[in-house]
Coordinates of C-alpha atoms in Angstrom, one line a residue:
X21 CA -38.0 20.0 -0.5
X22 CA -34.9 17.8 0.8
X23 CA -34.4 20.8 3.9
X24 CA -38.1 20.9 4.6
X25 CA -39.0 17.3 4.1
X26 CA -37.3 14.0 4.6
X27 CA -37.2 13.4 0.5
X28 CA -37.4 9.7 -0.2
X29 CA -35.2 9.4 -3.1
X30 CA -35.5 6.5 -5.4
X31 CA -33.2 4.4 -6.8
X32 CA -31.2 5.9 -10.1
X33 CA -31.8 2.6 -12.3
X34 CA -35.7 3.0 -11.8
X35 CA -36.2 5.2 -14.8
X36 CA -35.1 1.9 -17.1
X37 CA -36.0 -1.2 -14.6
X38 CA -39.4 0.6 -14.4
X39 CA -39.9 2.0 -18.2
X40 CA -42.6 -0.8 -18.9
X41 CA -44.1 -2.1 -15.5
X42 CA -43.7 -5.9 -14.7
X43 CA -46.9 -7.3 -15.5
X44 CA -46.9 -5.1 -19.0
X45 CA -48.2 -1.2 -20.2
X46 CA -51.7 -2.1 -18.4
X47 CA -49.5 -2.6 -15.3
X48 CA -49.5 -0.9 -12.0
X49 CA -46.1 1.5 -10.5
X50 CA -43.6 0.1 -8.4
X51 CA -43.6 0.7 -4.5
X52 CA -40.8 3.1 -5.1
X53 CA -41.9 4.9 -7.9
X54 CA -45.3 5.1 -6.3
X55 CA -43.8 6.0 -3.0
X56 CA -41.8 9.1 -4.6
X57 CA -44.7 10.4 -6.9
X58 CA -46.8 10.6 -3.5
X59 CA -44.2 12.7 -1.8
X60 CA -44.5 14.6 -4.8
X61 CA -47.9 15.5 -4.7
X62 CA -48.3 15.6 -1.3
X63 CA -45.5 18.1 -0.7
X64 CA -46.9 20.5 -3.5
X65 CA -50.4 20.2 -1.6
X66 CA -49.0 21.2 2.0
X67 CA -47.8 24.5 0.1
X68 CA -50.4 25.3 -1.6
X69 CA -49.3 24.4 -4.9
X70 CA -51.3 22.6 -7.6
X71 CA -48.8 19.9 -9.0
X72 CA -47.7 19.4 -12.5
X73 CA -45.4 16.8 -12.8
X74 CA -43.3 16.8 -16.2
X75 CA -42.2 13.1 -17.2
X76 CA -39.1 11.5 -19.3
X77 CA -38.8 7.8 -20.1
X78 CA -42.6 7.7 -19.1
X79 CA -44.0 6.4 -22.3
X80 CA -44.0 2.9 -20.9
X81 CA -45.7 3.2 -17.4
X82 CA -48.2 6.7 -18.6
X83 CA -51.6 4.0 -18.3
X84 CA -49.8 3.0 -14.8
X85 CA -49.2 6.9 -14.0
X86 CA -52.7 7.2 -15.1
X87 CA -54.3 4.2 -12.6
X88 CA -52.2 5.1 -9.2
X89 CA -53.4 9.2 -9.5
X90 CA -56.5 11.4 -10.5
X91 CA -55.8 14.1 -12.8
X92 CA -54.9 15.4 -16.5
X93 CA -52.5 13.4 -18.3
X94 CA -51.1 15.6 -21.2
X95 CA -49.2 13.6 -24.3
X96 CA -46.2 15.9 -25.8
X97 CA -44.6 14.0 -28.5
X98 CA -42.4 15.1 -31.1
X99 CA -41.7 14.0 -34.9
X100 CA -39.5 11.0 -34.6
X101 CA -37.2 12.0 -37.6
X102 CA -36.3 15.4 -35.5
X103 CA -36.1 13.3 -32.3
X104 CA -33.4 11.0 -34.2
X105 CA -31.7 14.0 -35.5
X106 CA -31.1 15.4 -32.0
X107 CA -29.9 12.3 -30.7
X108 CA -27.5 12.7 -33.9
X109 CA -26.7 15.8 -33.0
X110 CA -25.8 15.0 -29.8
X111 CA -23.6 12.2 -30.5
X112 CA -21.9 13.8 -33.3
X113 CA -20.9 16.2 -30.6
X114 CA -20.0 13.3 -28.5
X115 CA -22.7 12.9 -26.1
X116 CA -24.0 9.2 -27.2
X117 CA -25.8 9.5 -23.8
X118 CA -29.6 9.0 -25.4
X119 CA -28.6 6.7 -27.9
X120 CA -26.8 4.5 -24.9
X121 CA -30.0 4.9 -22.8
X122 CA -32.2 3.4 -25.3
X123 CA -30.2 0.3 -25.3
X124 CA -30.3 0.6 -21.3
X125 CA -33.9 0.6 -21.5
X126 CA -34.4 -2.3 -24.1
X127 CA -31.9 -4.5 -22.0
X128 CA -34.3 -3.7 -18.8
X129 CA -37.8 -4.3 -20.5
X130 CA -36.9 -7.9 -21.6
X131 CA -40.2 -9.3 -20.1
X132 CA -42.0 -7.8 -22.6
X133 CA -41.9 -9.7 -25.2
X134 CA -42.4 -7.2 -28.4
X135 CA -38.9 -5.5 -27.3
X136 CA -37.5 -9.0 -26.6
X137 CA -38.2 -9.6 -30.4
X138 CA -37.2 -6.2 -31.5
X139 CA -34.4 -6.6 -29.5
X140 CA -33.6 -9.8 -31.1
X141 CA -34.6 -8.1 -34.6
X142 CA -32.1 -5.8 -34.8
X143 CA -29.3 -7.9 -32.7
X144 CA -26.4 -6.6 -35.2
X145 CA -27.0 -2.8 -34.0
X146 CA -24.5 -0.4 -32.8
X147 CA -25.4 2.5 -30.5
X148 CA -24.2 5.1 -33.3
X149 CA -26.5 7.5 -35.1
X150 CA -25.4 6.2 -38.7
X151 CA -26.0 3.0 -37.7
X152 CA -29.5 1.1 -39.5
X153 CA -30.9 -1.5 -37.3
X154 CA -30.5 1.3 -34.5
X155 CA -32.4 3.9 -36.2
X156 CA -35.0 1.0 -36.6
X157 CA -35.2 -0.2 -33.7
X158 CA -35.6 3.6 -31.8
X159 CA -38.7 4.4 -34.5
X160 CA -40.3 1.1 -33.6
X161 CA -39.4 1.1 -29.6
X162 CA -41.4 4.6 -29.8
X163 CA -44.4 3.7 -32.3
X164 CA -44.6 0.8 -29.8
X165 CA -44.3 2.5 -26.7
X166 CA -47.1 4.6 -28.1
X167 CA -49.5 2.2 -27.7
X168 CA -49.5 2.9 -24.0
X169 CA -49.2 6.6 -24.1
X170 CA -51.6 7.6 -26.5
X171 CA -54.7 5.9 -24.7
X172 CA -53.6 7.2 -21.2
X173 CA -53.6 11.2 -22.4
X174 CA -56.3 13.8 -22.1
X175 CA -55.0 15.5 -24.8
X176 CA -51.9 14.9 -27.2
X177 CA -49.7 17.5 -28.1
X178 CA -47.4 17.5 -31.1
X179 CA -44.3 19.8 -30.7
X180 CA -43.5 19.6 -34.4
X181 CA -46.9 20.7 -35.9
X182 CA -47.7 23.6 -33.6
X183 CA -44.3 24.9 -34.3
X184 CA -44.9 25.3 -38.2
X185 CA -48.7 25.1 -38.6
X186 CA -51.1 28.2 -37.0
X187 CA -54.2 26.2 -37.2
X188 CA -52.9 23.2 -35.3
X189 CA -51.6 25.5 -32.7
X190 CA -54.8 27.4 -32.1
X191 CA -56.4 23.7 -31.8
X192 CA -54.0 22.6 -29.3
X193 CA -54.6 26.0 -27.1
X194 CA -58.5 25.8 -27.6
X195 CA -58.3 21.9 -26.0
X196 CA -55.4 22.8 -23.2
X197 CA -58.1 26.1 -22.5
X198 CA -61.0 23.3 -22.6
X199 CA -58.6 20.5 -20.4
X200 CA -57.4 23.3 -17.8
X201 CA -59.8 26.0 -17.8
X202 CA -56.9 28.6 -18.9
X203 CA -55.5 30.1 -21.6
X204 CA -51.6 28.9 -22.5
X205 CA -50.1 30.5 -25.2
X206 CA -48.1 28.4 -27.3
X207 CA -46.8 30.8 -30.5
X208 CA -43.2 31.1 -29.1
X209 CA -42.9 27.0 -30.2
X210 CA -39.8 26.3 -33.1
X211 CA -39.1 23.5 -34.9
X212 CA -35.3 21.8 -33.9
X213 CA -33.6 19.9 -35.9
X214 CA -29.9 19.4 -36.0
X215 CA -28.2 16.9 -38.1
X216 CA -29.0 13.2 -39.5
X217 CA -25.9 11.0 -40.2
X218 CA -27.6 7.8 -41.0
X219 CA -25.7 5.9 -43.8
X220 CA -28.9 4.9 -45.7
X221 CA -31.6 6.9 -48.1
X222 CA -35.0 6.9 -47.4
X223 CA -36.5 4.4 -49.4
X224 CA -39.3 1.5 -50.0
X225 CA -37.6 -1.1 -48.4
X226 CA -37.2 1.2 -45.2
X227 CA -41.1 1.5 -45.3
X228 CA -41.6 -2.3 -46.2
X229 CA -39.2 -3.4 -43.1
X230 CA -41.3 -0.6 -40.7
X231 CA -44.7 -1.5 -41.5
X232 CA -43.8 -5.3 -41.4
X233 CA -43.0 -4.9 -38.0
X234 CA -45.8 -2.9 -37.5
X235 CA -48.4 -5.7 -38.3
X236 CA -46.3 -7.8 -35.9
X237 CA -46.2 -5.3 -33.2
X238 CA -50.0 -4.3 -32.6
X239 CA -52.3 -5.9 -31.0
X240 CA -55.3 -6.8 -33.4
X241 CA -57.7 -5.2 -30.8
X242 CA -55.6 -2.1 -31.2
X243 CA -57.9 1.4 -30.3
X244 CA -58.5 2.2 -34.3
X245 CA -57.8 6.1 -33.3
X246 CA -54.6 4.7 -31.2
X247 CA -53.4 2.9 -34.5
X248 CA -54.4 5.7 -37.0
X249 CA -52.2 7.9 -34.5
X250 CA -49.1 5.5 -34.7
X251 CA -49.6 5.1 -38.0
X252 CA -49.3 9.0 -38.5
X253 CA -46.7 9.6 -36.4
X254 CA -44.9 6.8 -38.8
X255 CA -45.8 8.1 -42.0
X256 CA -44.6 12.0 -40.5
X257 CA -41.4 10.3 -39.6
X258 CA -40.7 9.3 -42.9
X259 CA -41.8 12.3 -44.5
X260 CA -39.3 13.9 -42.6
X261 CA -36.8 11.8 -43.2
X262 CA -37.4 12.2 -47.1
X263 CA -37.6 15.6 -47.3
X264 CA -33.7 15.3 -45.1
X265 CA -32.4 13.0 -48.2
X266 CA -33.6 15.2 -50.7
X267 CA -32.4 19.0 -49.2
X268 CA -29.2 17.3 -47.6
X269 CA -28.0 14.6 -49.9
X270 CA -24.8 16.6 -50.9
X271 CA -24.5 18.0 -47.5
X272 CA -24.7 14.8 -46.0
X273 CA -22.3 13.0 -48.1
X274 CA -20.0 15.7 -47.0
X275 CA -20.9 15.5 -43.7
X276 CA -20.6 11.5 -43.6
X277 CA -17.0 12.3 -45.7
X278 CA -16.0 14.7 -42.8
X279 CA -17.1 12.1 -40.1
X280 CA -15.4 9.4 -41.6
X281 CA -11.8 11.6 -41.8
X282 CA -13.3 13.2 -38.4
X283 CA -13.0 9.5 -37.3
X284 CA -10.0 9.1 -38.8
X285 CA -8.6 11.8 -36.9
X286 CA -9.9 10.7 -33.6
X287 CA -8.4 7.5 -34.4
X288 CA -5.2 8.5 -34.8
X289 CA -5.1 10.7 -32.2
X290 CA -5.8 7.7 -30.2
X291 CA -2.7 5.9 -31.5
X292 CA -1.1 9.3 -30.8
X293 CA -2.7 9.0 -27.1
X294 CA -1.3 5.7 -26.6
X295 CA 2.4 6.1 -28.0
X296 CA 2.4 8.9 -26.1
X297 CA 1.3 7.1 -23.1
X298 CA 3.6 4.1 -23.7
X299 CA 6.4 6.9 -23.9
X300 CA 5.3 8.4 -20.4
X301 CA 5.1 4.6 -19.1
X302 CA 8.6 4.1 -20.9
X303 CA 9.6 7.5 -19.0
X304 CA 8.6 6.4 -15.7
X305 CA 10.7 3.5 -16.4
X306 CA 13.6 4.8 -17.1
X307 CA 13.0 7.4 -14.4
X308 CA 12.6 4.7 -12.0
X309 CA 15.5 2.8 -13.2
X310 CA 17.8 6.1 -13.3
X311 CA 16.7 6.5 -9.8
X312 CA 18.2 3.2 -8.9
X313 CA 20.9 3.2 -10.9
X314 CA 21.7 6.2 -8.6
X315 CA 20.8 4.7 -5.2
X316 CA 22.8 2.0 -6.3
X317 CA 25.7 4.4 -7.2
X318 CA 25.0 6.4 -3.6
X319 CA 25.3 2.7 -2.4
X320 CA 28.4 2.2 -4.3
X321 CA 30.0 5.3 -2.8
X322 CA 28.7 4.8 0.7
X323 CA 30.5 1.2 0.4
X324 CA 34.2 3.0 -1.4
X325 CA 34.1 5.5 1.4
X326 CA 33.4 2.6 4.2
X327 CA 35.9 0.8 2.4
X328 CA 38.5 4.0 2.4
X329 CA 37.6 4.4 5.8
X330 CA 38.3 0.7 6.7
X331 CA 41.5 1.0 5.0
X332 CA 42.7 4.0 6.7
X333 CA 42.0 2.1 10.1
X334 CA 43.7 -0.5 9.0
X335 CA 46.7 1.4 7.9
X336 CA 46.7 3.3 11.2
X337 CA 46.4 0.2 12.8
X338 CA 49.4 -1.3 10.9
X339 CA 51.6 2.1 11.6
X340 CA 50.7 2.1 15.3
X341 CA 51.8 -2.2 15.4
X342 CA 54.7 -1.1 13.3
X343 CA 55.5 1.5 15.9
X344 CA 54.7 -0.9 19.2
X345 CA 56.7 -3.5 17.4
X346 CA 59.4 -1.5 17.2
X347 CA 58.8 -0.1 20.5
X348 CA 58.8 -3.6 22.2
X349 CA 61.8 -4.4 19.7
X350 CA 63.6 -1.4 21.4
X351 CA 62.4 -3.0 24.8
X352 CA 63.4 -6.8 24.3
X353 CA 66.8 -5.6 23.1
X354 CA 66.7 -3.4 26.4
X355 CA 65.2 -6.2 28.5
X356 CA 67.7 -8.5 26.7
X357 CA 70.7 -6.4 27.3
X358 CA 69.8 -6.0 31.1
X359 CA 68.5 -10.1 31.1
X360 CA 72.3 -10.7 30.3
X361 CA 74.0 -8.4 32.8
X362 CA 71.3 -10.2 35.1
X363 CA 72.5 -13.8 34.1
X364 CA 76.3 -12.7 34.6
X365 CA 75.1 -11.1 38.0
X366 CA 73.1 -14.1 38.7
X367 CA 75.9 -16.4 37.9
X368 CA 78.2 -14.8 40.1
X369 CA 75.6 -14.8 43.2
X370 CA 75.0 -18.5 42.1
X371 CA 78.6 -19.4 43.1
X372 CA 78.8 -17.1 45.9
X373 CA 75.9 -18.9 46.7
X374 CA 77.3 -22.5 45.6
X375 CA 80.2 -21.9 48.2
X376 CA 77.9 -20.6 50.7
X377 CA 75.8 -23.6 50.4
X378 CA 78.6 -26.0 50.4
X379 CA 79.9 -24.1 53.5
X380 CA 76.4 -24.6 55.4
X381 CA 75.9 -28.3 54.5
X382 CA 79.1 -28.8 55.8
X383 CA 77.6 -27.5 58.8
X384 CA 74.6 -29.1 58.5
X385 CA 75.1 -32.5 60.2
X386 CA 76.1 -30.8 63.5
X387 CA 72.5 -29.0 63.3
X388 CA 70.6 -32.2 62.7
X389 CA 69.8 -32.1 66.5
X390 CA 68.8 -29.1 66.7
X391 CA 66.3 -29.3 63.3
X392 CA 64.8 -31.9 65.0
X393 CA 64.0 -29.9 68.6
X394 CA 62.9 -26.7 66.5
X395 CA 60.6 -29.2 64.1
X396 CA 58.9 -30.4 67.2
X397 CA 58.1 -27.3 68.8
X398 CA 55.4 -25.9 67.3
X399 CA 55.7 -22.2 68.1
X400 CA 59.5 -22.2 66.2
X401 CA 60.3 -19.0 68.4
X402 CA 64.2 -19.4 68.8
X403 CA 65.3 -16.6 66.6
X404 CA 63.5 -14.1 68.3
X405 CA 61.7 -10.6 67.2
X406 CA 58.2 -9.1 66.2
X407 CA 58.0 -10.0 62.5
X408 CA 55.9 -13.2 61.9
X409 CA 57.4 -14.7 59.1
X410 CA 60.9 -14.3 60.9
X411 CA 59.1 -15.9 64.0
X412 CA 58.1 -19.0 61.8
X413 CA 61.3 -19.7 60.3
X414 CA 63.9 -22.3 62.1
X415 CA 66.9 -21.5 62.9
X416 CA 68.4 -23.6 60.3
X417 CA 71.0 -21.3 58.3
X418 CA 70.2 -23.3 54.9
X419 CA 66.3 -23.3 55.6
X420 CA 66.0 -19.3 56.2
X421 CA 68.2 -18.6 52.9
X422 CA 65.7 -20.7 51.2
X423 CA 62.9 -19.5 52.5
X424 CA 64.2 -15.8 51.7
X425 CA 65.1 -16.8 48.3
X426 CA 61.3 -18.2 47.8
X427 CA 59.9 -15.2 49.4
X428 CA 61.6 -12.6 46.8
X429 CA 60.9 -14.6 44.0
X430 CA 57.2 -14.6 44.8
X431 CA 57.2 -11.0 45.7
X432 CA 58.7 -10.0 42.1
X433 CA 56.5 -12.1 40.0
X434 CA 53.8 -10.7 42.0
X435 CA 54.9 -7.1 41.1
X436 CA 54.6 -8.5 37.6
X437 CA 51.4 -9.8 38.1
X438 CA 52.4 -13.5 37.0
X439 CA 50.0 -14.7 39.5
X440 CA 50.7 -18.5 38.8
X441 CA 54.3 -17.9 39.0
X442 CA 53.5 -16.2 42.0
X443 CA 51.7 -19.1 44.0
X444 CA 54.3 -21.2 43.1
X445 CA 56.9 -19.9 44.9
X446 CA 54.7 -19.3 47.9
X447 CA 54.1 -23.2 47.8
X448 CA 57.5 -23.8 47.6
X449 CA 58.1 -21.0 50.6
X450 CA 55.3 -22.0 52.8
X451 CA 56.8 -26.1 52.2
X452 CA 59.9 -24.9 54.7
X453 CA 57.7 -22.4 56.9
X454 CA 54.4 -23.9 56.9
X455 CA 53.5 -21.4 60.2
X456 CA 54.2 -18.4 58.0
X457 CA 50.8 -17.0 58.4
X458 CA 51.9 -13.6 56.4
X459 CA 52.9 -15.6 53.5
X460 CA 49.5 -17.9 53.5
X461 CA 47.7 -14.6 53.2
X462 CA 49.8 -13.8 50.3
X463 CA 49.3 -17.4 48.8
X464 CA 45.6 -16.6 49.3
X465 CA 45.8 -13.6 47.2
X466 CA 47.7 -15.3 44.4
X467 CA 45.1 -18.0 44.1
X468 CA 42.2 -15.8 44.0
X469 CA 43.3 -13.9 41.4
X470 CA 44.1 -16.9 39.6
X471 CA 39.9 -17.3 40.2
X472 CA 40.6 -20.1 42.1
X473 CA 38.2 -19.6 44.8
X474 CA 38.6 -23.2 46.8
X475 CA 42.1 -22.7 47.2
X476 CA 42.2 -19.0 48.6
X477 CA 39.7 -19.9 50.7
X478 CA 41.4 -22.9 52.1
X479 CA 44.6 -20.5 52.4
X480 CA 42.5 -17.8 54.1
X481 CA 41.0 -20.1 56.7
X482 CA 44.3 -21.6 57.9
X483 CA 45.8 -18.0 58.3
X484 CA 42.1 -17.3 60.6
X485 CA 43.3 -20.4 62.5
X486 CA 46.0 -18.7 63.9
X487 CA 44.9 -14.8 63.6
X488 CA 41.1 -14.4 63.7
X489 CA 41.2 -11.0 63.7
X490 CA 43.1 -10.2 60.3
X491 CA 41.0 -7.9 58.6
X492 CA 42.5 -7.9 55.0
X493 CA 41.6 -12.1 55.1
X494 CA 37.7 -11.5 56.9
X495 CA 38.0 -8.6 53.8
X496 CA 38.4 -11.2 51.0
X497 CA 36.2 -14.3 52.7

């Protein structure tokens, strides 16, 4: 039907919102459920089908079945002592699902007010098949939902009776022959009935607390063949639930000793359930901390073999300082033997030097003339030659030592790269041969790489003055 049709599928909860419509058992259906059972029908038409719809959890709406469509309305009941003792049966098994229903029904059908005060009757009930109030309260929800059934059907049908009596069986075909003008054989029907547990015997003040109830229950305008019928069905109920006390009393106590150590059982096999769980749980736990104590050891490990590692760097670090230390040890007592033989050299140049100087200031006050005629004259050309800086220098004897002097010393601490050092010399140089264009390039140099840019370019520009077309300075402008 769903891959022919598109099915409209009612809610799952309708069977128990719905089990007694809202305005009572003379009520009419719900949109949905009225909206289904047309589809139903309909569908069942369009093949060429006559529909027979079979009902559960019915009992309460059959009269609003009965209203919203035409047709035969069959009653199938059952003896409500066997009913219980499936639903036993069932839960002993441990499917409590009819016993749970029942209370899922009651809790939705709280507008009617006789299973609001059964409901409230039998408060203390547990959904269990020994329990009482339960059993009480599912033979009274029944007789009462009865009410509604019986009146609605064109013929009542109970399972029980046609299953052990012939007469009552050949009845019931004779009237379903007479209500569907066909003959349906019913001689295959057993009685079932699997197992009562309930903790208490059959006895007068069951009956009492039953028929109370009863007077309570029916309305006083009550169909008398509709009452005589309920009334029946609760006298066959506890018929059937005598005749259970008297051929399973020694059974039953077994079977009630069996469920109580069955219980037991299950009981400690929960507790068994639950230490074992806690033990998994306490497992994991250890589990999980195991695992970290080992990432933390991995961790540990990672950190000693960095630290290892550190510590061999270090200690190649220390063996290669040991070694340049000793290296540069080895040099400075090299560079200290050779600085000596340099002072002693030096010393003896300085007096050489000393006399030579004495010799040449001695000479210097004849010269004084001439200084002055070679300071004027700008172009300082008297010595003669092609090499600029030579060109630049006066004659003056005293003034070209210097100026060589100055010129060495900043060409060694150049080789050195002492750059400072360096410019100072070239200051001191260019101070006696200010036209020495060669050696302002060189000052130039020094002060750039000394990053003083203002300087070198101050140096560059005086040495453009005089030579625009030096490459090497255009180069570093």
């Amino acid at each position: 039907m769903k891959e022919k049709t598109a099915a409209v599928i009612p809610d799952p909860d309708v069977p128990y919102k719905y089990f007694i419509p809202a305005d009572g058992f003379n009520g009419t259906l719900s949109e949905a459920e009225h909206a289904y059972l047309a589809q139903l029908i309909d569908y069942a038409h369009s093949v060429g089908r006559r529909p027979a719809l079979m009902f559960t959890r019915s009992l309460g709406r059959a009269q609003a079945l009965k209203k919203a469509f035409s047709g035969k309305s069959i009653f199938l009941h059952r003896n409500l002592f066997h009913q219980w003792g499936s639903y036993s049966g069932q839960a002993v098994q441990g499917n409590n699902f009819f016993i749970a229903t029942l209370n899922t029904i009651i809790e939705n059908c709280q507008h009617d007010p006789v299973v609001r005060m059964l409901d409230e009757w039998f408060s203390d009930r547990k959904a269990s098949p020994e329990n009482r109030d339960m059993f009480f309260i599912f033979l009274l929800f029944h007789l009462y939902t009865y009410t509604c059934a019986f009146p609605a059907a064109d013929l009542a049908i109970d399972s029980t009776r046609i299953a052990s009596d012939r007469v009552v069986r050949e009845e019931t075909e004779a009237g379903l022959n007479a209500l569907l003008g066909r003959h349906i054989s019913l001689h295959d029907a057993r009685l079932s009935f699997e197992i009562s547990t309930l903790e208490v015997r059959c006895g007068q003040p069951e009956r009492d607390t039953v028929d109370q109830c009863l007077k309570l229950m029916l309305p006083e305008d009550l169909d008398p063949a509709c009452r005589d019928f309920i009334h029946q069905a609760k006298d066959d109920a506890f018929a059937e639930w005598e005749k259970n006390d008297f051929y399973s009393n020694g059974i039953r106590s077994l079977l009630i000793s069996k469920e109580t150590q069955s219980d037991a059982f299950r009981h400690e096999r929960d507790n068994l359930a639950k230490q074992y769980e806690a033990l998994n749980h306490n497992r994991d736990a250890l589990i999980q901390e195991r695992d970290a104590a080992i990432r933390e050891r991995d961790s540990f490990i990672q950190e000693r073999d960095a630290a290892l590692h550190e510590r061999d760097s270090f200690i190649q670090e220390r063996d290669a300082a040991l070694h340049e230390r000793d290296t540069i040890a080895g040099q400075h007592a090299a560079d200290q033997t050779r600085l000596e033989e340099r002072v002693r050299s030096l010393e003896s140049e300085k007096a050489a030097q000393q006399e030579k100087i004495a010799y040449l200031l001695k000479t210097n006050h004849d010269l004084s003339t001439d200084i002055t005629a070679i300071q004027d004259n700008p172009v300082r050309n008297l010595i003669g030659g092609t090499d600029d800086r030579q060109a630049s220098w006066p004659c003056l004897t005293v003034d070209r030592f210097l100026c060589r002097f100055f010129l060495r010393q900043a060409r060694r601490a150049a080789r050195r790269k002492k750059w400072a050092i360096a410019a100072q010399w070239y200051e001191r140089l260019l101070t006696y041969a200010p036209n020495d264009f060669a050696s302002w390039r060189q000052y130039g140099n020094m002060l750039r790489e000394l990053d003083n840019r203002e300087g070198a370019i101050r140096a560059y520009r005086i040495v453009l003055s005089h030579h625009p077309q030096d490459s090497e300075v255009r180069q570093w402008l």
